[in-house]
Amino acid sequence: MESFSDDSDAGLPPADYAILCDFLRERTGLSFTEAKRYFVDRRVAARMAAVGARDIRDYMNLLRFQASGEELQRLVNVMTVNETYFFREKYQFDCLVNAALDEVVRGRPPGSRVRIWSAGCSTGEEAYSIAIMLLEHWRRVDDFEIELHASDIDSTVLERAQAGIYEERSLQGLPAHLRAKYFQKVGSAPDRWQIMEELRDSIEFSRVNITDPQQVRAFRGIDVIFCRNLLIYFDDIGRREAASMFHDALAPNGFVCLGHSESMSRMSSLFVPRRFPDAILYQKPAGGTAP
């Protein structure tokens, strides 16, 4: 049975920190090492104060047994960093519209469904960037029924994504003509812009923990998965589990797009790396396993 230290000096004692991190890893896939101790300590202390927990034992009991799961969600929300902007690492979006989607739809009749999933979508810039790229640059966008799904474990950022309101920092990589075409100013604020309603309605946002098999079961037959800079928060075991989940979610010949510092070859042998002119993507072979 787990035991907690009564040492209440600054920060969590090592044994308590380990118990908390193991719990978060099991429930969310998020992995926090000793290097993250100060980051974790400050956020846990703030949440403990907010709920009036007497000590870490009291707080862990709340996390484990609260029926609504509300406090665990709030802790997850403050534990995740959501720094992103429109057209981040644009070369990967270029790869999507210049090469990957043409492979995906090869042999499919017009009117067929194409499914794209932004996993770990944060405040929505990635998902909306995909939508804009499709409308602006994929010549066959009107030939198919396109479904755009976006998910995150953080409920707060999902609310912001659905609202579609952004400040200048998020729009820094967006060409002026696209801002004028797809956004409008919010009230009298000089630096707040909202993406057009048609694009907001075109994306299905949902809260999903990608380490929970029950939650990801709805994602099947996906053609392209964007999961960029999310798995850096996972440990090696968590990355392998996520790769296996993506493999199950993808349609045959579907693609995974990872962040520039991530490599599927370090996580799984289930995928074939594909070198396109714009970027490297990872493909699920038609037979289900890599040769």
mmCIF file of N, CA, C and O in Angstrom, residues 32 39-40 42-44 46-47 59 71-82 154 156:
data_model
loop_
_atom_site.group_PDB
_atom_site.id
_atom_site.type_symbol
_atom_site.label_atom_id
_atom_site.label_comp_id
_atom_site.label_asym_id
_atom_site.label_seq_id
_atom_site.Cartn_x
_atom_site.Cartn_y
_atom_site.Cartn_z
ATOM 1 N N PHE A 32 6.474 13.042 -15.834
ATOM 2 C CA PHE A 32 7.246 14.130 -15.233
ATOM 3 C C PHE A 32 8.442 13.540 -14.490
ATOM 4 O O PHE A 32 8.285 12.713 -13.595
ATOM 5 N N PHE A 39 8.426 22.700 -11.441
ATOM 6 C CA PHE A 39 7.216 22.962 -12.223
ATOM 7 C C PHE A 39 6.009 22.261 -11.593
ATOM 8 O O PHE A 39 4.953 22.864 -11.392
ATOM 9 N N VAL A 40 6.169 20.971 -11.269
ATOM 10 C CA VAL A 40 5.068 20.187 -10.700
ATOM 11 C C VAL A 40 4.725 20.666 -9.297
ATOM 12 O O VAL A 40 3.550 20.848 -8.949
ATOM 13 N N ARG A 42 4.988 23.548 -7.825
ATOM 14 C CA ARG A 42 4.273 24.826 -7.764
ATOM 15 C C ARG A 42 2.807 24.652 -8.158
ATOM 16 O O ARG A 42 1.917 25.224 -7.529
ATOM 17 N N ARG A 43 2.561 23.866 -9.186
ATOM 18 C CA ARG A 43 1.189 23.708 -9.668
ATOM 19 C C ARG A 43 0.360 22.846 -8.725
ATOM 20 O O ARG A 43 -0.820 23.118 -8.508
ATOM 21 N N VAL A 44 0.970 21.818 -8.161
ATOM 22 C CA VAL A 44 0.249 20.994 -7.191
ATOM 23 C C VAL A 44 -0.057 21.802 -5.930
ATOM 24 O O VAL A 44 -1.166 21.724 -5.383
ATOM 25 N N ALA A 46 -0.534 24.968 -5.694
ATOM 26 C CA ALA A 46 -1.621 25.907 -5.999
ATOM 27 C C ALA A 46 -2.976 25.202 -6.005
ATOM 28 O O ALA A 46 -3.975 25.729 -5.495
ATOM 29 N N ARG A 47 -3.032 24.003 -6.581
ATOM 30 C CA ARG A 47 -4.292 23.266 -6.618
ATOM 31 C C ARG A 47 -4.693 22.787 -5.219
ATOM 32 O O ARG A 47 -5.876 22.787 -4.871
ATOM 33 N N TYR A 59 -4.989 15.309 -0.822
ATOM 34 C CA TYR A 59 -5.165 15.709 -2.218
ATOM 35 C C TYR A 59 -5.196 14.495 -3.146
ATOM 36 O O TYR A 59 -6.008 14.419 -4.076
ATOM 37 N N GLU A 71 -11.323 17.594 -10.317
ATOM 38 C CA GLU A 71 -10.030 18.102 -9.855
ATOM 39 C C GLU A 71 -8.879 17.529 -10.675
ATOM 40 O O GLU A 71 -7.914 18.243 -10.975
ATOM 41 N N LEU A 72 -8.965 16.273 -11.062
ATOM 42 C CA LEU A 72 -7.927 15.710 -11.923
ATOM 43 C C LEU A 72 -7.863 16.498 -13.230
ATOM 44 O O LEU A 72 -6.776 16.802 -13.736
ATOM 45 N N GLN A 73 -9.022 16.837 -13.783
ATOM 46 C CA GLN A 73 -9.041 17.625 -15.022
ATOM 47 C C GLN A 73 -8.390 18.985 -14.801
ATOM 48 O O GLN A 73 -7.621 19.462 -15.641
ATOM 49 N N ARG A 74 -8.669 19.625 -13.677
ATOM 50 C CA ARG A 74 -8.071 20.933 -13.411
ATOM 51 C C ARG A 74 -6.565 20.830 -13.232
ATOM 52 O O ARG A 74 -5.808 21.703 -13.697
ATOM 53 N N LEU A 75 -6.096 19.768 -12.600
ATOM 54 C CA LEU A 75 -4.652 19.580 -12.448
ATOM 55 C C LEU A 75 -4.002 19.351 -13.812
ATOM 56 O O LEU A 75 -2.949 19.919 -14.109
ATOM 57 N N VAL A 76 -4.628 18.525 -14.635
ATOM 58 C CA VAL A 76 -4.103 18.296 -15.991
ATOM 59 C C VAL A 76 -4.023 19.613 -16.753
ATOM 60 O O VAL A 76 -3.038 19.889 -17.456
ATOM 61 N N ASN A 77 -5.043 20.440 -16.618
ATOM 62 C CA ASN A 77 -5.077 21.709 -17.340
ATOM 63 C C ASN A 77 -3.887 22.601 -16.998
ATOM 64 O O ASN A 77 -3.345 23.277 -17.870
ATOM 65 N N VAL A 78 -3.492 22.612 -15.719
ATOM 66 C CA VAL A 78 -2.370 23.483 -15.343
ATOM 67 C C VAL A 78 -1.026 22.812 -15.565
ATOM 68 O O VAL A 78 0.014 23.472 -15.520
ATOM 69 N N MET A 79 -1.033 21.513 -15.802
ATOM 70 C CA MET A 79 0.216 20.778 -16.022
ATOM 71 C C MET A 79 0.656 20.777 -17.483
ATOM 72 O O MET A 79 1.768 20.379 -17.798
ATOM 73 N N THR A 80 -0.213 21.163 -18.392
ATOM 74 C CA THR A 80 0.116 21.093 -19.812
ATOM 75 C C THR A 80 0.419 22.483 -20.343
ATOM 76 O O THR A 80 -0.239 23.460 -19.985
ATOM 77 N N VAL A 81 1.429 22.558 -21.206
ATOM 78 C CA VAL A 81 1.839 23.816 -21.826
ATOM 79 C C VAL A 81 1.257 23.860 -23.228
ATOM 80 O O VAL A 81 1.404 22.908 -23.995
ATOM 81 N N ASN A 82 0.616 24.953 -23.584
ATOM 82 C CA ASN A 82 -0.099 25.021 -24.859
ATOM 83 C C ASN A 82 0.369 26.228 -25.669
ATOM 84 O O ASN A 82 -0.370 27.176 -25.886
ATOM 85 N N ASP A 154 -6.905 18.735 -22.324
ATOM 86 C CA ASP A 154 -7.111 19.949 -21.534
ATOM 87 C C ASP A 154 -8.438 20.586 -21.930
ATOM 88 O O ASP A 154 -8.602 21.085 -23.047
ATOM 89 N N THR A 156 -9.801 23.326 -20.858
ATOM 90 C CA THR A 156 -9.746 24.775 -20.972
ATOM 91 C C THR A 156 -9.345 25.210 -22.371
ATOM 92 O O THR A 156 -9.951 26.112 -22.966
#
